[in-house]
Each structure stands twice: as structure tokens, then as C-alpha cells.
CSV table of C-alpha atoms in Angstrom, one decimal:
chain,number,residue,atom,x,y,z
I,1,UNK,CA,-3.7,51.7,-23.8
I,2,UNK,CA,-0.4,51.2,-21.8
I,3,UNK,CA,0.7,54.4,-20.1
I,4,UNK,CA,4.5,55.1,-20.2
I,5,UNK,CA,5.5,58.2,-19.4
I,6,UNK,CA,9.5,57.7,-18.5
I,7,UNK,CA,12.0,58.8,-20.5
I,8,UNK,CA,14.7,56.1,-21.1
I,9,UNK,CA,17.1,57.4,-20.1
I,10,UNK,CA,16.0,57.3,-16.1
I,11,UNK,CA,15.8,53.6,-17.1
I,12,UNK,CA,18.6,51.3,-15.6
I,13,UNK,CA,20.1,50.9,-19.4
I,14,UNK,CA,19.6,54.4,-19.3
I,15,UNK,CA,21.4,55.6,-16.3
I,16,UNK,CA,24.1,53.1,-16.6
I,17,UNK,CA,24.9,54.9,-20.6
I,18,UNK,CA,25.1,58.5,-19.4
I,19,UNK,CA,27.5,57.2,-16.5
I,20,UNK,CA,29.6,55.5,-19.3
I,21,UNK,CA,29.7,59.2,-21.2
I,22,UNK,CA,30.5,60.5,-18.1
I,23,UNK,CA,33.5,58.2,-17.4
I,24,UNK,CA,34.4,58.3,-20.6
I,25,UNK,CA,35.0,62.4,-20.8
I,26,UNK,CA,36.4,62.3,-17.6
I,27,UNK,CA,39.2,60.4,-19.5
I,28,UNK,CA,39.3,62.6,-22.3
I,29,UNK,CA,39.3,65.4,-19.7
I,30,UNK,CA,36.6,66.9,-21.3
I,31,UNK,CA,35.5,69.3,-18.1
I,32,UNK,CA,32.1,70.6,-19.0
I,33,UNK,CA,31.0,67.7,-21.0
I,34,UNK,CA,31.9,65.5,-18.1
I,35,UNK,CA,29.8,68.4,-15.1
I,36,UNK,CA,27.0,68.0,-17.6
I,37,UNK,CA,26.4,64.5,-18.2
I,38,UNK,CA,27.1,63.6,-14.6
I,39,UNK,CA,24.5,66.3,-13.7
I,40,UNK,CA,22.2,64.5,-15.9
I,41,UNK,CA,23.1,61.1,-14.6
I,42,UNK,CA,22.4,62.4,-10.7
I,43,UNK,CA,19.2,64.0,-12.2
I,44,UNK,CA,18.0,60.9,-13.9
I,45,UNK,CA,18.9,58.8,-10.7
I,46,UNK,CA,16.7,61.2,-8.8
I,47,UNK,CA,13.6,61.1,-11.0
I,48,UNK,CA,13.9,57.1,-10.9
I,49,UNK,CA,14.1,57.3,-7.6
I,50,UNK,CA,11.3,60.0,-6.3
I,51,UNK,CA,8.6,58.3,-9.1
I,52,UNK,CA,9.3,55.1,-7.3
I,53,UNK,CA,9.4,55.9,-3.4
I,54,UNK,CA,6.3,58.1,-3.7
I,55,UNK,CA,4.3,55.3,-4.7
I,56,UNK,CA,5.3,53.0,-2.2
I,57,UNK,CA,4.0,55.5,0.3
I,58,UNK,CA,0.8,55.5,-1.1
I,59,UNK,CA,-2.0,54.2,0.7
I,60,UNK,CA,-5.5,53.4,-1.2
I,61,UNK,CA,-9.1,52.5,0.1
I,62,UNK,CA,-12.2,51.8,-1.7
I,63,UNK,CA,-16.0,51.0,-0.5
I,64,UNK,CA,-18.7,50.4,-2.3
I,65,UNK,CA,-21.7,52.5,-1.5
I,66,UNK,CA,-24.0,51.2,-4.2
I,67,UNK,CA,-23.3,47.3,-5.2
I,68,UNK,CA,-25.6,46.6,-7.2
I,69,UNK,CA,-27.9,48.0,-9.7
I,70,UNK,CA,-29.9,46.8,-13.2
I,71,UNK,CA,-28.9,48.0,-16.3
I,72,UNK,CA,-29.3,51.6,-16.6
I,73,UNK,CA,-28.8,52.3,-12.8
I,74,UNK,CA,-26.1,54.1,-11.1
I,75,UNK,CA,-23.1,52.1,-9.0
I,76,UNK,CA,-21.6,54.3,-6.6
I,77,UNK,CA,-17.5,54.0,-5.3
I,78,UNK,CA,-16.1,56.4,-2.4
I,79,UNK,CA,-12.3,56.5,-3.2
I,80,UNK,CA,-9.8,57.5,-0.6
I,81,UNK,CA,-5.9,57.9,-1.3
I,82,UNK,CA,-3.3,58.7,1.6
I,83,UNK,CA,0.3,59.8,1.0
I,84,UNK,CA,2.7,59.0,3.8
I,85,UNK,CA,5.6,60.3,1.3
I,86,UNK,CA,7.5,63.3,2.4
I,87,UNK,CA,8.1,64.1,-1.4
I,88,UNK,CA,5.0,65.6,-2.7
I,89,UNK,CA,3.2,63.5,-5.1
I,90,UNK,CA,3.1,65.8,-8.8
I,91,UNK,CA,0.7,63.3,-10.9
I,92,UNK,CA,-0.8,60.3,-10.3
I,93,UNK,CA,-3.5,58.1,-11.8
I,94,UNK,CA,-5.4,55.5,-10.2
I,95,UNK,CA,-6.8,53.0,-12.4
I,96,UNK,CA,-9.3,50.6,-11.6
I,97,UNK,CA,-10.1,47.3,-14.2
I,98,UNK,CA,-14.1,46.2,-14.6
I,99,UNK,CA,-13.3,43.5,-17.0
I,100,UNK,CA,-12.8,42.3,-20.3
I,101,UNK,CA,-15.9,43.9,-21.4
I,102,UNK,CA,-17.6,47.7,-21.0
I,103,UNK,CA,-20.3,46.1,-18.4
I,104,UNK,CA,-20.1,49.8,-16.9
I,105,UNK,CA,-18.8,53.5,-17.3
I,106,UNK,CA,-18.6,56.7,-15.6
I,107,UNK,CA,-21.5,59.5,-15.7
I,108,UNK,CA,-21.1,62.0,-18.8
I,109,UNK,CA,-19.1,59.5,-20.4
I,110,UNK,CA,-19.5,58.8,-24.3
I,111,UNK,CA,-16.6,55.9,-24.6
I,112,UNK,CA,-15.2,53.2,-22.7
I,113,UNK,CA,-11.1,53.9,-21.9
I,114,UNK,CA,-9.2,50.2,-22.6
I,115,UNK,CA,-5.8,49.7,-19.6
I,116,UNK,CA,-3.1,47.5,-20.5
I,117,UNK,CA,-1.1,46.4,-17.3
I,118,UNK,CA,1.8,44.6,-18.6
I,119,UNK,CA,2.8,45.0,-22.7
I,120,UNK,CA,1.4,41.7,-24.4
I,121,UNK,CA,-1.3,41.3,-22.1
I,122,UNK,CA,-4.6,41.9,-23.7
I,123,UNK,CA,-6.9,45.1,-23.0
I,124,UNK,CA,-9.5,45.6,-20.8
I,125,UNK,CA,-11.8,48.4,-19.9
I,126,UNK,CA,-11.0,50.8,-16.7
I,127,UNK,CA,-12.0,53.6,-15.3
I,128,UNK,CA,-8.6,56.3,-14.7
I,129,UNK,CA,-8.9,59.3,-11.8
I,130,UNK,CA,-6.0,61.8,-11.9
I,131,UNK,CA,-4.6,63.4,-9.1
I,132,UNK,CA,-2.0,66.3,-8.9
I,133,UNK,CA,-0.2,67.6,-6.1
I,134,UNK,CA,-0.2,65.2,-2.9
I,135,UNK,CA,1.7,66.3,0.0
I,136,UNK,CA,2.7,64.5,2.6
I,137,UNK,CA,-0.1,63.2,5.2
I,138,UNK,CA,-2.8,64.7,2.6
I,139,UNK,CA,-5.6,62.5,1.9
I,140,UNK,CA,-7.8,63.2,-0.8
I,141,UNK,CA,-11.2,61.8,-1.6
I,142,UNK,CA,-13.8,61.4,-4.1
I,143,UNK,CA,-16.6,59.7,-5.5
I,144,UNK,CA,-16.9,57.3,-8.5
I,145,UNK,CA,-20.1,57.2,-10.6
I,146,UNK,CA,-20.6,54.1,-12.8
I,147,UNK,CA,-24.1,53.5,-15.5
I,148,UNK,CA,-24.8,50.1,-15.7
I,149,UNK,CA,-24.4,49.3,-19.6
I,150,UNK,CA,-25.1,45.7,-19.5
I,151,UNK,CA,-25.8,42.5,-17.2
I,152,UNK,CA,-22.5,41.2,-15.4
I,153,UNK,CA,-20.4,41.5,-12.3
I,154,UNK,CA,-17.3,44.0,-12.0
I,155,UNK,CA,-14.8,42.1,-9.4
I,156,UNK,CA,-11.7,44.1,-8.4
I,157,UNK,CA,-9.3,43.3,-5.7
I,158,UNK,CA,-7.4,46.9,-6.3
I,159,UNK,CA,-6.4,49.5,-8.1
I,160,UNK,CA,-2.9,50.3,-10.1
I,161,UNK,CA,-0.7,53.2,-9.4
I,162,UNK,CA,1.7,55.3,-11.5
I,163,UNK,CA,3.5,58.7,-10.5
I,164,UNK,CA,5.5,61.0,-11.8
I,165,UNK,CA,8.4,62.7,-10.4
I,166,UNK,CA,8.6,66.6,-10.3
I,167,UNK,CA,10.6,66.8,-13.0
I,168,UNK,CA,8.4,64.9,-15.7
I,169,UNK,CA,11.4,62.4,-16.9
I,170,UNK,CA,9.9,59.3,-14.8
I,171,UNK,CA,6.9,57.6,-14.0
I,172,UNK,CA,6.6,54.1,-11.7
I,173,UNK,CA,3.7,52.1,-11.6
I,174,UNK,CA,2.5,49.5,-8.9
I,175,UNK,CA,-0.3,47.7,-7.8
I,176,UNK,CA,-2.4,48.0,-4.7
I,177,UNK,CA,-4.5,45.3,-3.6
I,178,UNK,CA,-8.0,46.2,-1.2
I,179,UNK,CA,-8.1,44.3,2.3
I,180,UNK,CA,-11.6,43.2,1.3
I,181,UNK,CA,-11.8,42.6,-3.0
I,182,UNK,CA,-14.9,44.8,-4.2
I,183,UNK,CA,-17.7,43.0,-6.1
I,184,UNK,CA,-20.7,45.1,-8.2
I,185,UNK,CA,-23.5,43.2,-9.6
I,186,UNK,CA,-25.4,44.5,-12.6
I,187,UNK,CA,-28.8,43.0,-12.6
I,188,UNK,CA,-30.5,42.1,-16.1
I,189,UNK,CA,-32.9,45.1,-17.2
I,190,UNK,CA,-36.4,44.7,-15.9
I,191,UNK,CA,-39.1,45.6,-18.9
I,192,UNK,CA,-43.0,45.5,-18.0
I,193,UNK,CA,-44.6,41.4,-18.7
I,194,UNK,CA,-47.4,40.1,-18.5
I,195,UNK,CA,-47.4,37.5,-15.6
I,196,UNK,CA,-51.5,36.4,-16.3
I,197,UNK,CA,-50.7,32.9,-17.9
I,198,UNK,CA,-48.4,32.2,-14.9
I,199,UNK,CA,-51.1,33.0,-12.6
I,200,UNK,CA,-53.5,31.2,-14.7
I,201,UNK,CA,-51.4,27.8,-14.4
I,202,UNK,CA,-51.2,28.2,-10.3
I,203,UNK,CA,-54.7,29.0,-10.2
I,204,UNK,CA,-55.3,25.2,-11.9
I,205,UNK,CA,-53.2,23.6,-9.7
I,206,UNK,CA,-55.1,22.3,-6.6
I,207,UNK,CA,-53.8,23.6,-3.5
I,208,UNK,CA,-54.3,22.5,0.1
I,209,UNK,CA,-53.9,23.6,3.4
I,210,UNK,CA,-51.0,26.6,3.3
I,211,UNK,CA,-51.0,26.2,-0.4
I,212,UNK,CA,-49.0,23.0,-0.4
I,213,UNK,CA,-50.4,19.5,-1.7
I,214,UNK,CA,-49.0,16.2,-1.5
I,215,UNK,CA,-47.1,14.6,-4.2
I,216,UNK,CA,-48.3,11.1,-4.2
I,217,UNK,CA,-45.0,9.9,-6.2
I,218,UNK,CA,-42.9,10.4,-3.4
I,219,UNK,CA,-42.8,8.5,-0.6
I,220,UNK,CA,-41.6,10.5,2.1
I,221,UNK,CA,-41.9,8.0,4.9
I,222,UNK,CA,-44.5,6.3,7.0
I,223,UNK,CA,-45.8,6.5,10.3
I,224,UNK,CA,-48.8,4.7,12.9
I,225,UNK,CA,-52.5,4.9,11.7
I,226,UNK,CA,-54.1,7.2,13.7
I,227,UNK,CA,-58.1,7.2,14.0
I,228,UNK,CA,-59.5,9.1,10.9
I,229,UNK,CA,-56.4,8.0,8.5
I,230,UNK,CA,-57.9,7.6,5.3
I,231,UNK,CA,-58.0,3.7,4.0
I,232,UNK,CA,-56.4,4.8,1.2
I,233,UNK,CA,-52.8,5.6,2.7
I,234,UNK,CA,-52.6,2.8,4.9
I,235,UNK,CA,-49.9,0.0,3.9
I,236,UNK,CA,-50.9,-3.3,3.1
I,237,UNK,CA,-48.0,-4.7,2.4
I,238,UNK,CA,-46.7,-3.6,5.9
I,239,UNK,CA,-49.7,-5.2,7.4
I,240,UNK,CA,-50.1,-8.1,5.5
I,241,UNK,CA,-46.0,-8.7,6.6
I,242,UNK,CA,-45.8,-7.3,10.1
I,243,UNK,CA,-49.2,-7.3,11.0
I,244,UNK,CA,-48.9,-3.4,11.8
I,245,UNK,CA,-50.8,-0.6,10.4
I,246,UNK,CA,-49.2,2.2,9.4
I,247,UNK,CA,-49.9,4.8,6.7
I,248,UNK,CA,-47.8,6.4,4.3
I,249,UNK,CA,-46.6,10.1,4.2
I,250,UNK,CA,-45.9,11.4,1.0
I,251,UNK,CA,-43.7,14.2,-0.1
I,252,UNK,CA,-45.9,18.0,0.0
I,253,UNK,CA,-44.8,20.3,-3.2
I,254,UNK,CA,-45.9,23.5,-3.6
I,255,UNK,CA,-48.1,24.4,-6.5
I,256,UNK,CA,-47.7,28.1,-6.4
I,257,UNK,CA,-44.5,28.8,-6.6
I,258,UNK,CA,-42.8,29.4,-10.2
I,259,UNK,CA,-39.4,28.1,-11.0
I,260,UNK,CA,-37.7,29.1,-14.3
I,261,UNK,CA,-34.5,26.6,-15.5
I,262,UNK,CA,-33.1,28.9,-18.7
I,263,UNK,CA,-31.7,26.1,-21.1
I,264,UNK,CA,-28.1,27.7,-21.7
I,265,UNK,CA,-27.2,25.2,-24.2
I,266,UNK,CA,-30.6,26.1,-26.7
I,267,UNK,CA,-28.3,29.7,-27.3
I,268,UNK,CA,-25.6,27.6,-28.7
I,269,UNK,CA,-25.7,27.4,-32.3
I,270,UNK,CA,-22.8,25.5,-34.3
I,271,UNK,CA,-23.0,26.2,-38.3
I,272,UNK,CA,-20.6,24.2,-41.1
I,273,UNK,CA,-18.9,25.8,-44.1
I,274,UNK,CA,-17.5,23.4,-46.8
I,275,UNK,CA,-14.6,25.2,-48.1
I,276,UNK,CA,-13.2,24.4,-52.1
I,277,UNK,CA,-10.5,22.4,-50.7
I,278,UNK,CA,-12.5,19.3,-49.0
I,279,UNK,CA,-11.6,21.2,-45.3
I,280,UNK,CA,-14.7,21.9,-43.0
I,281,UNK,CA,-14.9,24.9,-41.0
I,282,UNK,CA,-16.9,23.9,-37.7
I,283,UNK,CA,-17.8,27.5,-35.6
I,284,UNK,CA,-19.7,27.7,-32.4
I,285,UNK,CA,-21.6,30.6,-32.0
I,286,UNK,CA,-23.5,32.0,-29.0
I,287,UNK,CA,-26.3,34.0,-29.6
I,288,UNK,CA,-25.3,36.7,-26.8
I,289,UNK,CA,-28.5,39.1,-27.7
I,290,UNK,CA,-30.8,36.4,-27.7
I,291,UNK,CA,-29.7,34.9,-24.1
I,292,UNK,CA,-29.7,38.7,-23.1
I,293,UNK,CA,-33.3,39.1,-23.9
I,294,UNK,CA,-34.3,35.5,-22.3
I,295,UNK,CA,-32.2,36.8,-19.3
I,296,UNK,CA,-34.3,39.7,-19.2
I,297,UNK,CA,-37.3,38.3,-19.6
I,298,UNK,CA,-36.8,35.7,-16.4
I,299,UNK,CA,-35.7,38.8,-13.9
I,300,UNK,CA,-39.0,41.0,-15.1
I,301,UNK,CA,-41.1,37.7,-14.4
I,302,UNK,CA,-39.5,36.9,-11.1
I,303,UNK,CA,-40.1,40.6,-10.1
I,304,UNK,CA,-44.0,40.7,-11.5
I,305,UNK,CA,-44.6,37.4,-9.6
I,306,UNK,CA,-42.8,38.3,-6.3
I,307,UNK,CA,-44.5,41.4,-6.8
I,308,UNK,CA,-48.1,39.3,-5.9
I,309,UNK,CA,-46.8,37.6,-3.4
I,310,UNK,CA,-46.2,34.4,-4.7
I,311,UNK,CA,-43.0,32.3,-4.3
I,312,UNK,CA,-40.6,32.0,-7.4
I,313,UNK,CA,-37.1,29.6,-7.8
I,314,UNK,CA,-34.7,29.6,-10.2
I,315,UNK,CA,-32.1,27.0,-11.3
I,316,UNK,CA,-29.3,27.4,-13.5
I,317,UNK,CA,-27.5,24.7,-15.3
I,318,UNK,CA,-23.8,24.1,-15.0
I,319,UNK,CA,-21.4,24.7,-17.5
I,320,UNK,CA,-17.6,25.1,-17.9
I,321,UNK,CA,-16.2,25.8,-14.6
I,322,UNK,CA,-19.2,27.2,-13.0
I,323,UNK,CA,-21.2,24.8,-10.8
I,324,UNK,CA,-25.0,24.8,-11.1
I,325,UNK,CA,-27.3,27.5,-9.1
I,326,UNK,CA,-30.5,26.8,-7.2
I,327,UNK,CA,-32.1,29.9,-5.8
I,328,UNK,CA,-34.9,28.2,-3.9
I,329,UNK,CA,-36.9,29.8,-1.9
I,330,UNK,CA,-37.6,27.7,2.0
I,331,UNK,CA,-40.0,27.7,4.4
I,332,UNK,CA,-41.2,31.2,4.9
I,333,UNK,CA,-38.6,32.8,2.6
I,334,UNK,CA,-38.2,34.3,-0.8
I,335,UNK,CA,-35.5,37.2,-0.6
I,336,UNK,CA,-36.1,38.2,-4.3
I,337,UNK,CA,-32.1,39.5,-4.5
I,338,UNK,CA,-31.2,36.3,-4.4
I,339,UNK,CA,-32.4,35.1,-7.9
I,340,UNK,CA,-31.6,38.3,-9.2
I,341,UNK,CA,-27.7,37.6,-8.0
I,342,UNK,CA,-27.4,34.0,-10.1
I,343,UNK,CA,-28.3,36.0,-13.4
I,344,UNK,CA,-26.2,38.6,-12.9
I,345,UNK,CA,-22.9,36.6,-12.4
I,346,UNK,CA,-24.2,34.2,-15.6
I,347,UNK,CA,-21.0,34.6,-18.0
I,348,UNK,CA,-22.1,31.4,-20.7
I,349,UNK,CA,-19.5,31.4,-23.2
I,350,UNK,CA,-21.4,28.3,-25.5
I,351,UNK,CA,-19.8,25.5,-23.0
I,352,UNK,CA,-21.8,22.0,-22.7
I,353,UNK,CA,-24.4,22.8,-20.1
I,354,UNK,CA,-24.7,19.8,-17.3
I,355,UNK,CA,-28.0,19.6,-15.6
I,356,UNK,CA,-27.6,18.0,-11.8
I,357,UNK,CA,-31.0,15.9,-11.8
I,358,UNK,CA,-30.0,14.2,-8.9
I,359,UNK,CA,-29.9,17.5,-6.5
I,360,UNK,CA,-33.0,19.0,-8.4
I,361,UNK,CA,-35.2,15.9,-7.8
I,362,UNK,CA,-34.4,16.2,-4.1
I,363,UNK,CA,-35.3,19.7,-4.4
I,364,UNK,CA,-38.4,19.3,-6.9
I,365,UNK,CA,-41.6,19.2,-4.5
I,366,UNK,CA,-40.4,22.8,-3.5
I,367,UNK,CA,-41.1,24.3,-6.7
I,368,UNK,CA,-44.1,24.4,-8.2
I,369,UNK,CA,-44.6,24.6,-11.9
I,370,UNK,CA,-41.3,24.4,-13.6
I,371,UNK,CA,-40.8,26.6,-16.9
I,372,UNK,CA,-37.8,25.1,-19.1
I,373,UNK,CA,-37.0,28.6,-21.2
I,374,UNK,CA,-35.4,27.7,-24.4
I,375,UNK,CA,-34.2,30.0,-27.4
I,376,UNK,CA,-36.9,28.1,-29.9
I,377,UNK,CA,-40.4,26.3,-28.7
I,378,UNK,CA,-38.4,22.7,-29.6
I,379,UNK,CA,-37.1,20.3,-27.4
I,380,UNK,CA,-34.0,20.2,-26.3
I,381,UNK,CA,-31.2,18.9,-23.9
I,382,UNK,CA,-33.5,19.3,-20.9
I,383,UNK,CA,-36.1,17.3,-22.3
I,384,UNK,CA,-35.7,14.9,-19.8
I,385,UNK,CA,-36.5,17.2,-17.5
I,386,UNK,CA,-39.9,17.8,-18.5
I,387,UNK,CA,-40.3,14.2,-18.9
I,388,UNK,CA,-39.5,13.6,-15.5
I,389,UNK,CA,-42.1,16.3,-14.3
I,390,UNK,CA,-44.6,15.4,-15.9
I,391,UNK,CA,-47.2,17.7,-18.6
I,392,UNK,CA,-48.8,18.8,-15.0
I,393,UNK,CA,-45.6,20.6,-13.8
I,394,UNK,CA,-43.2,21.1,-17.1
I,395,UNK,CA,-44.1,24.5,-18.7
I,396,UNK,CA,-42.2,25.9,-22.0
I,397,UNK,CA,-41.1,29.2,-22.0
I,398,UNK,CA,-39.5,30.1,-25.7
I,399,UNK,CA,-37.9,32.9,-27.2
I,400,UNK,CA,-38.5,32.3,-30.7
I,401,UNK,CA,-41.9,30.6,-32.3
I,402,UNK,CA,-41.0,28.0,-34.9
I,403,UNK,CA,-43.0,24.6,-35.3
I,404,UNK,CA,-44.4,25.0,-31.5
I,405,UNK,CA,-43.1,21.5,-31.4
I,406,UNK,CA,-42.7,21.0,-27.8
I,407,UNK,CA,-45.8,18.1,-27.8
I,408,UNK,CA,-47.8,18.2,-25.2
I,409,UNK,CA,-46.3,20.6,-23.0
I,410,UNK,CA,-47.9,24.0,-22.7
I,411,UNK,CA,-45.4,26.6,-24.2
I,412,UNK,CA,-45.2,30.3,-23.7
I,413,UNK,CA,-43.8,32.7,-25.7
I,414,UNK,CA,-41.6,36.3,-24.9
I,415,UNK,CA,-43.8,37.8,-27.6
I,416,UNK,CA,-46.6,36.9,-25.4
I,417,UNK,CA,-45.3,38.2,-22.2
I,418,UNK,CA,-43.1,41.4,-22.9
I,419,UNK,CA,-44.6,44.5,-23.3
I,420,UNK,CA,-41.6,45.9,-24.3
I,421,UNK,CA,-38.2,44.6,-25.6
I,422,UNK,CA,-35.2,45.4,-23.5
I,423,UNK,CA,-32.7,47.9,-24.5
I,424,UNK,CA,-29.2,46.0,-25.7
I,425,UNK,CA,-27.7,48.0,-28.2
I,426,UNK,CA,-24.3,47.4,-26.4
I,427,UNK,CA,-24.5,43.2,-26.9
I,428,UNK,CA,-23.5,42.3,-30.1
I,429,UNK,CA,-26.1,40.2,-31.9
I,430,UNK,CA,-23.3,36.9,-31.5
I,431,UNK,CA,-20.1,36.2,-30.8
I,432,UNK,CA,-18.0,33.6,-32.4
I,433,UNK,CA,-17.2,31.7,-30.0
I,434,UNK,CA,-14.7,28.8,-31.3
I,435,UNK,CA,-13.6,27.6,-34.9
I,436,UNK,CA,-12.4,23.9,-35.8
I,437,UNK,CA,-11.3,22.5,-39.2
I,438,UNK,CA,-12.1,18.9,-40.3
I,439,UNK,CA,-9.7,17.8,-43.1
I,440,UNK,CA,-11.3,16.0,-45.8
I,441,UNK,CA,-14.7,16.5,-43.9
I,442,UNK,CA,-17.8,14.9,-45.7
């Protein structure tokens, strides 16, 4: 909703109409007609006016005392808002946007309330505090209580203003933008899982000293023998053309960490509709419960497995606008926040995915057993992926059991692992994303 509250006639078509009348009894030398509309005219001048200057007296501040949260959790807001306005402030609402869709609203709640800045632009959802009776130099205060409804991020640089003037004919609006813009994270919901077949899989992996191992694919480098060098590693072809002996270092991974790639693209689903007239209808769907779920699903097993000390990664495929993210954990570190951050700020709207397999295979001996999680045990765009790993390190992880066709790669399914389904009554099942026509389509 748009909130208007002036009258039109403190508007400048307005004002500039009852100063016509006025003019034009004056010339008629109709005496009380003329006092009155010029009274209204100097009354109508002075709403326009107070709604106006009060707001550009206005001083706002905002802090977030509780950024982040999962779904279900509180988000907690300290408002502040000054007058330095020696007319008294008789209404005002402050008005903050969280986006284009309810990712939160405020305790006690039962609907989401829809803001429209400007007339045309299209509505999003808000959160409105009214205030009544500011004097000058008064500051009031207060505190804003948000429930997480679903995963996303709330970015606001400010709030929007609109007073009234005391004699309820006028109302200004303006913008007010934070020194510092305010971001909220909603994390995915976290449901109990089974994490036993991940453990399982690390358990079979061979570790050596510090639980790393060396990667014999991947040359790191080479340096002098040393006495007790096994023959193995020394370089023959460096001795047989240098005459020095030098052995070869190869690239250490790490076999117990887990790293989870969630295959965006495997949520797109594009269907075909012949119409009468020869025309196709091509629509692209994205499967917004179903990602929701997978989403879920990777946070509750990042948790579990952080949870026994072991390391976990996470890389996200790029798509649209958004570059890829790798949450990979270094020597000595694995702040768990840090995964949980790239899902929440995930907003796929069924866009090509790109995978960068040049960075990741930089990155690869840092992370373990990889688990590709698709929407359907099949392979799909990052297929290549798990070719590239290998069937010792590439690990399915699938939403939905069909053919189990993903060969000789060991699949999992969320059936398998969840011990109970997340809660997403407030994501719609899908959302049409796009719609093309074909003429004469075969």
C-alpha cells in the first residue's frame, strides 16, 4: 500500500486554485468569500509547509542487535528517532523495506504489511512503527522484533519518513539513509540428520600423519634426496638428465573434511506446452521448495559434522550476476558461520549455473570427500566434476530417488539422512520463473 494522507488542496495545483478563488472574489468584491478562501489558502500553505520542515529535522539511527538467526529465530533492531524541529512532530511513521518477499515479520504478527514508495513501483514487504507527538529535542526509542519465516538476507540502507501536520490536511514523506547500511541473515532451518554415512566414508579414507595424505596426482614440487627418501619418489628422469637426485613432493589433501557443491541448475526444470495453433510455450520453472529442503539439508549436515570436530567446505556455483562461493576451511580453521553465510544470501532464480573448475582444482586437495547434491540421483551438469575427482572422492547426495543412475558413484539420499522434514509452508512449491513462445515450434 502507498500511504497518502494530504488533501489536495495543500498540493501546489492545489494552493495555486484557492489563491485564483481568492483573486477572483476580491474582484467581484465579494468580502467574506474573499477572508475565507484566503484563510484557507494561508492555512493550506501552512500545513504544506509544517509536514515538510518537520521531516527534514528528523534524525534516524538503527543497529542491529541480533544479525542473524535460522528460520524460526528472533532478529532484534534498536530504533532511535531525534527531532531537532521546533514544531512538534503530530504523526509519523517510519517504515523500513525487507524485500521483495516476507523473509521476516514482527512478533504477534498474523500478516505481512506490503509499502509502495513511489506509485508504479511494485510492492514490497515492510515493517511500519507509528509515532505521535515529537517535540523538539525529544528522542524516542524502541525495539524491533522480527521471526525469521524463511532463508534470505534483509539489506536496508534506511528507513522512509512521512509526517503529518497538526492540522491533519498534509503529510510529506522522505527518505533517510543509515551511515552504515544494516544487513540480517536468515540461516536455512536446521532439522536433526543422520551424519553416520559421512563418517563412514572418512573412516575409509586412509589418513596420515595430522589427518592429511598425499595426493600422488599432483605434483607439488621437488626437492634434494635426503637419506631415508623412499626409491619410489625419487626422479629418474631428473637424474638420468642432470645427474641429480631429487625427489618429488606431491600435493597433501585432506580426507576428513566434507565438502558439499549443491548443483543449482538440477532445481531448474523447463516443461513444453503445444498449443492448437502450432505456437510452443517454453516455461522455466524453479523448484523453490525442493532447493529449500536441499538447502536445509546441507546446513543441518554442516552443523552435525562440525559438531564432531571434523572440518567441512562448501562451494557454490555461480549463476546470474552472483560470482561463485568457496567456504573453505585453512590450516587450523573452520568458523562454521561462515558456510552458514553463503546459503543464506543464495537467491537462485533458475539462471545457468557456471562452475569455476579452474579455482576449485587449485583448491581440491583441501577438501576431502566432495558430495555433488542434486534434486534427482542422475547426472547432471556437474558431472565433470565427479569425473575429475574420481569414484574415491565424488559422493552423490540426491533429493529425490529415481533410477539411482549416478553409475558408480556412491549416492545418498535426504530420505536417508533427515529425521525430520523442515518446516516451509511459506515457500511456494515453484515459481514460474520465465515463459517463451516458439512459432510454428515442432
Amino acid at each position: 500500500m502507498t500511504d497518502n494522507r494530504s488533501s489536495w488542496f495543500v498540493s501546489v495545483p492545489g494552493i495555486g486554485f484557492l489563491l485564483v478563488l481568492a483573486v477572483t472574489a476580491i474582484y467581484f468584491r465579494s468580502s467574506v468569500i474573499a477572508v475565507f478562501l484566503a484563510a484557507m489558502t494561508f492555512l493550506c500553505m501552512s500545513s504544506r509547509l509544517w509536514s515538510g520542515r518537520v521531516l527534514k529535522r528528523l534524525e534516524v539511527g538503527a543497529h542491529a542487535v541480533v544479525r542473524s538467526a535460522h528460520v524460526g529465530e528472533s532478529l532484534r533492531l534498536d530504533m532511535r528517532v531525534r527531532s531537532r524541529s521546533l514544531l512538534p512532530v503530530i504523526w509519523m511513521d517510519v517504515v523500513l523495506l525487507t524485500g521483495a518477499r516476507p523473509v521476516v515479520r514482527p512478533e504477534g504478527e498474523e500478516t505481512d504489511f506490503y509499502y509502495t514508495w513511489k506509485d508504479g513501483e511494485k510492492p514490497q514487504t515492510a515493517v511500519r512503527e507509528r509515532l505521535v507527538w515529537l517535540w523538539w529535542q525529544q528522542e524516542v526509542s524502541w525495539e524491533e522484533k522480527w521471526i525469521a519465516l524463511r532463508r534470505g538476507t534483509v539489506e536496508t540502507g534506511g528507513v522512509f519518513l512521512q509526517a503529518g501536520d497538526g492540522f491533519g490536511m498534509s503529510a510529506a514523506k522522505r527518505q533517510v539513509r543509515f551511515s552504515t547500511p544494516i544487513r540480517l541473515l536468515i540461516y536455512p532451518e536446521i532439522v536433526p540428520v543422520r551424519v553416520q554415512p559421512f563418517l563412514r566414508v572418512i573412516q575409509e579414507t586412509t589418513a596420515g600423519r595430522r589427518g592429511q595424505t598425499e595426493d600422488i596426482t599432483i605434483l607439488k614440487g621437488s626437492r634434494e634426496y635426503r637419506p631415508g627418501d623412499p626409491m619410489k619418489r625419487i626422479n629418474w628422469r631428473l637424474l638420468a638428465g642432470s645427474g641429480k637426485m631429487e625427489v618429488n613432493v606431491y600435493e597433501t589433501i585432506t580426507p576428513g573434511c566434507v565438502t558439499f557443491v549443491p548443483d543449482l541448475e538440477s532445481f531448474r526444470e523447463i516443461r513444453v506446452q503445444k498449443e492448437s495453433d502450432g505456437t510452443r510455450k517454453i516455461r522455466t520453472f524453479l523448484m523453490e521448495r525442493e532447493l529449500e529442503e536441499m538447502i536445509s539439508l546441507i546446513a543441518s549436515c554442516l552443523r552435525a559434522i562440525q559438531e564432531r570436530g571434523l572440518r567441512t567446505a562448501l562451494v557454490i556455483p555461480g549463476y546470474g550476476n552472483h560470482e561463485a562461493a568457496f567456504c573453505v576451511p585453512g590450516d587450523g580453521e573452520n568458523d562454521p558461520e561462515t558456510g552458514m553465510n553463503a546459503l543464506a544470501m543464495i537467491d537462485y532464480q533458475a539462471e545457468i549455473q557456471t562452475f569455476p573448475y579452474e579455482r576449485f582444482w587449485r583448491m581440491s586437495h583441501r577438501m576431502g570427500n566432495v558430495y555433488i547434491c542434486t534434486r534427482k540421483d542422475v547426472q547432471t551438469g556437474l558431472g565433470s566434476l565427479a569425473e575429475g575427482l574420481g569414484r574415491s572422492r565424488a559422493h552423490f547426495l540426491a533429493r529425490e530417488r529415481t533410477q539411482a543412475q549416478t553409475g558408480e558413484y556412491d549416492c545418498l539420499y535426504a530420505d536417508d539422512l533427515m529425521l525430520d522434514r523442515p518446516k516451509l509452508d511459506s515457500v511456494p512449491k515453484e515459481t514460474l520463473i520465465e515463459t517463451k513462445i516458439e512459432l510454428g515450434g515442432k
